[in-house]
PDB file of C-alpha atoms in Angstrom:
ATOM      1  CA  MET A   1     -11.614 -35.701   1.548  1.00 60.00           C
ATOM      2  CA  ALA A   2     -13.556 -32.513   0.954  1.00 72.00           C
ATOM      3  CA  ILE A   3     -16.343 -31.254  -1.288  1.00 80.00           C
ATOM      4  CA  PRO A   4     -15.002 -29.956  -4.505  1.00 83.00           C
ATOM      5  CA  LEU A   5     -14.886 -26.098  -4.392  1.00 85.00           C
ATOM      6  CA  PRO A   6     -16.822 -23.766  -6.744  1.00 90.00           C
ATOM      7  CA  ILE A   7     -14.897 -22.618  -9.892  1.00 90.00           C
ATOM      8  CA  VAL A   8     -13.181 -19.315  -9.368  1.00 89.00           C
ATOM      9  CA  CYS A   9     -11.940 -18.319 -12.911  1.00 87.00           C
ATOM     10  CA  GLU A  10     -11.398 -15.249 -14.860  1.00 89.00           C
ATOM     11  CA  THR A  11     -12.600 -16.737 -18.174  1.00 90.00           C
ATOM     12  CA  SER A  12     -16.171 -17.725 -18.946  1.00 92.00           C
ATOM     13  CA  PRO A  13     -17.370 -21.383 -18.854  1.00 93.00           C
ATOM     14  CA  ARG A  14     -17.470 -21.573 -22.620  1.00 91.00           C
ATOM     15  CA  GLU A  15     -13.904 -20.275 -23.094  1.00 89.00           C
ATOM     16  CA  THR A  16     -12.612 -22.421 -20.346  1.00 86.00           C
ATOM     17  CA  TRP A  17     -14.303 -25.583 -21.686  1.00 84.00           C
ATOM     18  CA  ASN A  18     -13.212 -24.853 -25.312  1.00 82.00           C
ATOM     19  CA  ASN A  19      -9.638 -24.773 -23.981  1.00 78.00           C
ATOM     20  CA  LYS A  20      -9.919 -28.139 -22.074  1.00 73.00           C
ATOM     21  CA  PHE A  21     -11.189 -31.579 -22.848  1.00 59.00           C
ATOM     22  CA  ILE A  22     -14.898 -31.492 -22.049  1.00 58.00           C
ATOM     23  CA  PRO A  23     -17.223 -34.371 -23.269  1.00 57.00           C
ATOM     24  CA  GLU A  24     -19.917 -32.076 -24.594  1.00 56.00           C
ATOM     25  CA  PRO A  25     -19.611 -30.017 -27.623  1.00 66.00           C
ATOM     26  CA  ASP A  26     -19.576 -26.226 -27.689  1.00 87.00           C
ATOM     27  CA  LEU A  27     -22.608 -24.804 -25.900  1.00 94.00           C
ATOM     28  CA  PRO A  28     -24.714 -21.704 -26.911  1.00 97.00           C
ATOM     29  CA  ILE A  29     -23.836 -19.977 -23.668  1.00 97.00           C
ATOM     30  CA  ARG A  30     -22.307 -16.752 -22.429  1.00 96.00           C
ATOM     31  CA  GLY A  31     -22.099 -15.040 -19.037  1.00 96.00           C
ATOM     32  CA  GLY A  32     -20.878 -16.706 -15.747  1.00 97.00           C
ATOM     33  CA  TRP A  33     -20.656 -19.903 -13.965  1.00 97.00           C
ATOM     34  CA  GLY A  34     -24.194 -19.757 -12.656  1.00 98.00           C
ATOM     35  CA  TYR A  35     -23.487 -19.928  -8.914  1.00 97.00           C
ATOM     36  CA  THR A  36     -25.751 -16.800  -8.281  1.00 97.00           C
ATOM     37  CA  ARG A  37     -28.397 -15.007 -10.263  1.00 97.00           C
ATOM     38  CA  GLU A  38     -25.785 -12.085 -10.828  1.00 97.00           C
ATOM     39  CA  ASP A  39     -23.464 -14.721 -12.221  1.00 97.00           C
ATOM     40  CA  ALA A  40     -26.016 -16.555 -14.342  1.00 98.00           C
ATOM     41  CA  CYS A  41     -25.286 -18.699 -17.368  1.00 98.00           C
ATOM     42  CA  ILE A  42     -27.025 -17.042 -20.226  1.00 98.00           C
ATOM     43  CA  ILE A  43     -28.386 -19.555 -22.623  1.00 98.00           C
ATOM     44  CA  ASP A  44     -28.396 -17.990 -26.040  1.00 97.00           C
ATOM     45  CA  LYS A  45     -30.847 -19.395 -28.657  1.00 97.00           C
ATOM     46  CA  ASN A  46     -29.405 -16.869 -31.191  1.00 96.00           C
ATOM     47  CA  ASP A  47     -25.819 -18.035 -30.809  1.00 96.00           C
ATOM     48  CA  ALA A  48     -24.018 -18.717 -34.122  1.00 94.00           C
ATOM     49  CA  ILE A  49     -23.561 -22.429 -33.344  1.00 94.00           C
ATOM     50  CA  VAL A  50     -27.390 -22.977 -32.984  1.00 95.00           C
ATOM     51  CA  ASP A  51     -28.992 -24.505 -36.064  1.00 93.00           C
ATOM     52  CA  SER A  52     -32.062 -22.291 -36.620  1.00 92.00           C
ATOM     53  CA  SER A  53     -33.704 -25.115 -38.652  1.00 95.00           C
ATOM     54  CA  GLU A  54     -34.150 -27.292 -35.646  1.00 94.00           C
ATOM     55  CA  GLU A  55     -36.138 -26.741 -32.459  1.00 94.00           C
ATOM     56  CA  PHE A  56     -33.962 -25.214 -29.781  1.00 95.00           C
ATOM     57  CA  ASP A  57     -33.466 -27.469 -26.685  1.00 96.00           C
ATOM     58  CA  GLY A  58     -32.743 -24.968 -23.936  1.00 97.00           C
ATOM     59  CA  ILE A  59     -33.306 -27.528 -21.155  1.00 96.00           C
ATOM     60  CA  GLY A  60     -30.828 -29.775 -22.799  1.00 96.00           C
ATOM     61  CA  VAL A  61     -28.231 -26.946 -22.759  1.00 97.00           C
ATOM     62  CA  GLU A  62     -28.913 -26.485 -19.092  1.00 98.00           C
ATOM     63  CA  TYR A  63     -28.295 -30.221 -18.335  1.00 96.00           C
ATOM     64  CA  ASP A  64     -25.126 -30.136 -20.466  1.00 94.00           C
ATOM     65  CA  PHE A  65     -23.910 -27.126 -18.531  1.00 96.00           C
ATOM     66  CA  VAL A  66     -24.617 -28.830 -15.134  1.00 96.00           C
ATOM     67  CA  GLU A  67     -22.617 -31.932 -16.231  1.00 92.00           C
ATOM     68  CA  ASN A  68     -19.665 -29.804 -17.444  1.00 92.00           C
ATOM     69  CA  ARG A  69     -19.647 -27.675 -14.361  1.00 94.00           C
ATOM     70  CA  ASN A  70     -19.793 -30.621 -12.015  1.00 91.00           C
ATOM     71  CA  GLN A  71     -17.036 -32.357 -14.091  1.00 87.00           C
ATOM     72  CA  SER A  72     -14.883 -29.224 -13.898  1.00 88.00           C
ATOM     73  CA  GLU A  73     -15.235 -28.931 -10.187  1.00 88.00           C
ATOM     74  CA  ILE A  74     -14.352 -32.553  -9.574  1.00 84.00           C
ATOM     75  CA  THR A  75     -11.289 -32.473 -11.924  1.00 80.00           C
ATOM     76  CA  GLU A  76     -10.030 -29.378 -10.222  1.00 78.00           C
ATOM     77  CA  SER A  77     -10.219 -30.995  -6.808  1.00 74.00           C
ATOM     78  CA  ASP A  78      -7.133 -32.444  -4.937  1.00 71.00           C
ATOM     79  CA  TYR A  79      -8.730 -35.901  -5.047  1.00 68.00           C
ATOM     80  CA  TRP A  80      -9.499 -38.530  -7.630  1.00 69.00           C
ATOM     81  CA  PHE A  81     -13.056 -39.649  -7.864  1.00 73.00           C
ATOM     82  CA  ARG A  82     -14.361 -42.651  -9.748  1.00 70.00           C
ATOM     83  CA  ASP A  83     -17.821 -41.473 -10.414  1.00 77.00           C
ATOM     84  CA  HIS A  84     -20.383 -38.640  -9.982  1.00 83.00           C
ATOM     85  CA  GLN A  85     -24.015 -38.467 -10.105  1.00 90.00           C
ATOM     86  CA  TYR A  86     -26.556 -35.639  -9.690  1.00 93.00           C
ATOM     87  CA  GLN A  87     -30.174 -35.305  -8.975  1.00 95.00           C
ATOM     88  CA  LEU A  88     -32.463 -32.324  -9.363  1.00 97.00           C
ATOM     89  CA  ILE A  89     -33.862 -31.340  -5.863  1.00 97.00           C
ATOM     90  CA  SER A  90     -35.749 -28.231  -6.869  1.00 98.00           C
ATOM     91  CA  GLN A  91     -36.457 -25.952  -9.716  1.00 98.00           C
ATOM     92  CA  ARG A  92     -38.094 -22.543  -9.911  1.00 98.00           C
ATOM     93  CA  LEU A  93     -38.829 -20.035 -12.663  1.00 97.00           C
ATOM     94  CA  LEU A  94     -38.280 -16.329 -11.788  1.00 97.00           C
ATOM     95  CA  GLY A  95     -39.243 -13.338 -13.900  1.00 96.00           C
ATOM     96  CA  ILE A  96     -37.111 -10.278 -12.828  1.00 95.00           C
ATOM     97  CA  ASP A  97     -36.983  -7.092 -14.757  1.00 93.00           C
ATOM     98  CA  ASP A  98     -37.990  -8.629 -18.097  1.00 93.00           C
ATOM     99  CA  GLN A  99     -35.517 -11.402 -17.680  1.00 96.00           C
ATOM    100  CA  TYR A 100     -36.416 -14.951 -17.077  1.00 98.00           C
ATOM    101  CA  TYR A 101     -34.283 -17.284 -14.823  1.00 98.00           C
ATOM    102  CA  ASP A 102     -34.363 -20.862 -14.183  1.00 98.00           C
ATOM    103  CA  HIS A 103     -33.019 -21.681 -10.716  1.00 98.00           C
ATOM    104  CA  LEU A 104     -31.980 -25.308 -10.170  1.00 98.00           C
ATOM    105  CA  ILE A 105     -30.670 -27.012  -7.093  1.00 97.00           C
ATOM    106  CA  PHE A 106     -28.970 -30.436  -7.474  1.00 96.00           C
ATOM    107  CA  GLU A 107     -27.794 -32.934  -4.901  1.00 94.00           C
ATOM    108  CA  ILE A 108     -24.440 -34.214  -6.164  1.00 92.00           C
ATOM    109  CA  THR A 109     -22.756 -37.467  -5.192  1.00 89.00           C
ATOM    110  CA  ILE A 110     -19.198 -38.155  -5.725  1.00 86.00           C
ATOM    111  CA  ILE A 111     -17.726 -41.636  -5.372  1.00 80.00           C
ATOM    112  CA  GLY A 112     -14.185 -42.692  -5.238  1.00 70.00           C
ATOM    113  CA  PRO A 113     -11.270 -43.785  -3.042  1.00 58.00           C
ATOM    114  CA  ALA A 114     -10.162 -41.214  -0.472  1.00 51.00           C
ATOM    115  CA  LYS A 115      -6.844 -40.809  -2.326  1.00 57.00           C
ATOM    116  CA  SER A 116      -5.275 -37.598  -3.200  1.00 57.00           C
ATOM    117  CA  ILE A 117      -3.850 -36.941  -6.631  1.00 57.00           C
ATOM    118  CA  GLU A 118      -0.388 -37.002  -5.112  1.00 63.00           C
ATOM    119  CA  ASP A 119      -1.133 -40.389  -3.591  1.00 60.00           C
ATOM    120  CA  GLU A 120      -2.272 -41.677  -7.022  1.00 60.00           C
ATOM    121  CA  LYS A 121       1.058 -40.234  -8.726  1.00 62.00           C
ATOM    122  CA  GLN A 122       3.146 -41.915  -5.944  1.00 58.00           C
ATOM    123  CA  ILE A 123       1.437 -45.263  -6.346  1.00 51.00           C
ATOM    124  CA  LYS A 124       1.852 -45.078 -10.153  1.00 58.00           C
ATOM    125  CA  SER A 125       5.525 -44.243  -9.758  1.00 60.00           C
ATOM    126  CA  LEU A 126       6.133 -47.212  -7.370  1.00 52.00           C
ATOM    127  CA  ASN A 127       4.264 -49.583  -9.681  1.00 51.00           C
ATOM    128  CA  GLU A 128       6.481 -48.396 -12.628  1.00 61.00           C
ATOM    129  CA  GLU A 129       9.729 -48.657 -10.603  1.00 57.00           C
ATOM    130  CA  ASN A 130       8.967 -52.038  -9.102  1.00 54.00           C
ATOM    131  CA  GLN A 131       7.017 -53.486 -12.015  1.00 51.00           C
ATOM    132  CA  THR A 132       4.394 -54.525  -9.540  1.00 47.00           C
ATOM    133  CA  VAL A 133       0.812 -53.521  -8.822  1.00 45.00           C
ATOM    134  CA  ILE A 134      -0.002 -51.696  -5.622  1.00 41.00           C
ATOM    135  CA  GLN A 135      -3.700 -51.699  -4.976  1.00 45.00           C
ATOM    136  CA  VAL A 136      -5.477 -48.512  -4.179  1.00 44.00           C
ATOM    137  CA  ASP A 137      -7.922 -48.610  -1.391  1.00 48.00           C
ATOM    138  CA  SER A 138     -11.113 -49.392  -3.363  1.00 43.00           C
ATOM    139  CA  ARG A 139     -13.681 -48.654  -0.629  1.00 49.00           C
ATOM    140  CA  GLU A 140     -16.330 -46.185  -1.859  1.00 59.00           C
ATOM    141  CA  ASN A 141     -16.373 -43.091   0.165  1.00 69.00           C
ATOM    142  CA  PRO A 142     -19.415 -41.101  -1.208  1.00 81.00           C
ATOM    143  CA  ILE A 143     -19.647 -37.425  -0.586  1.00 84.00           C
ATOM    144  CA  TYR A 144     -22.976 -35.532  -0.999  1.00 88.00           C
ATOM    145  CA  TYR A 145     -23.504 -31.879  -1.395  1.00 91.00           C
ATOM    146  CA  ARG A 146     -25.860 -29.504  -3.088  1.00 94.00           C
ATOM    147  CA  ARG A 147     -25.109 -26.969  -5.800  1.00 95.00           C
ATOM    148  CA  GLU A 148     -27.232 -24.085  -7.168  1.00 97.00           C
ATOM    149  CA  PHE A 149     -27.375 -23.415 -10.951  1.00 98.00           C
ATOM    150  CA  TRP A 150     -28.754 -20.098 -12.251  1.00 99.00           C
ATOM    151  CA  PHE A 151     -29.726 -19.831 -15.946  1.00 99.00           C
ATOM    152  CA  ASP A 152     -30.982 -16.788 -17.806  1.00 98.00           C
ATOM    153  CA  ILE A 153     -33.362 -18.358 -20.270  1.00 98.00           C
ATOM    154  CA  THR A 154     -34.760 -15.141 -21.639  1.00 98.00           C
ATOM    155  CA  SER A 155     -33.750 -15.935 -25.205  1.00 96.00           C
ATOM    156  CA  PHE A 156     -35.883 -18.998 -25.466  1.00 96.00           C
ATOM    157  CA  PHE A 157     -38.557 -18.822 -22.665  1.00 93.00           C
ATOM    158  CA  ARG A 158     -42.011 -18.064 -24.080  1.00 82.00           C
ATOM    159  CA  ARG A 159     -40.561 -17.458 -27.577  1.00 70.00           C
TER     160      ARG A 159
END
């Protein structure tokens, strides 16, 4: 079992998530997947979906993005995982060329049986054919890894 790979995708996170089932509603974001500063996710306080009569929660948008990207990485993997958790390890604010960035590093834990998706399909097929229940190895095999998240927060920082 391996660490889920970073997302390599021609479409933006917003476009990708709007075309798939993602638990969170549409986010006021544009830009990239946030793996590097050059590919930062731009949080846009002035996006059309933002209700200007309410206080903007840019930090909430960051955490929704973190959840969505983690979920996307896990679901694109070749393995089935029962659960995932993440914990903030470090955060730093950087001002570069009139832009403000929030750089977050999370430790991510994924938990689930060490079964590939193909194993799951085969077990399901056998269960249906034989009308029996074949148990999947339920031992928890946690995997720990770290991921960086870069956000351009210029639209709402100090405004």
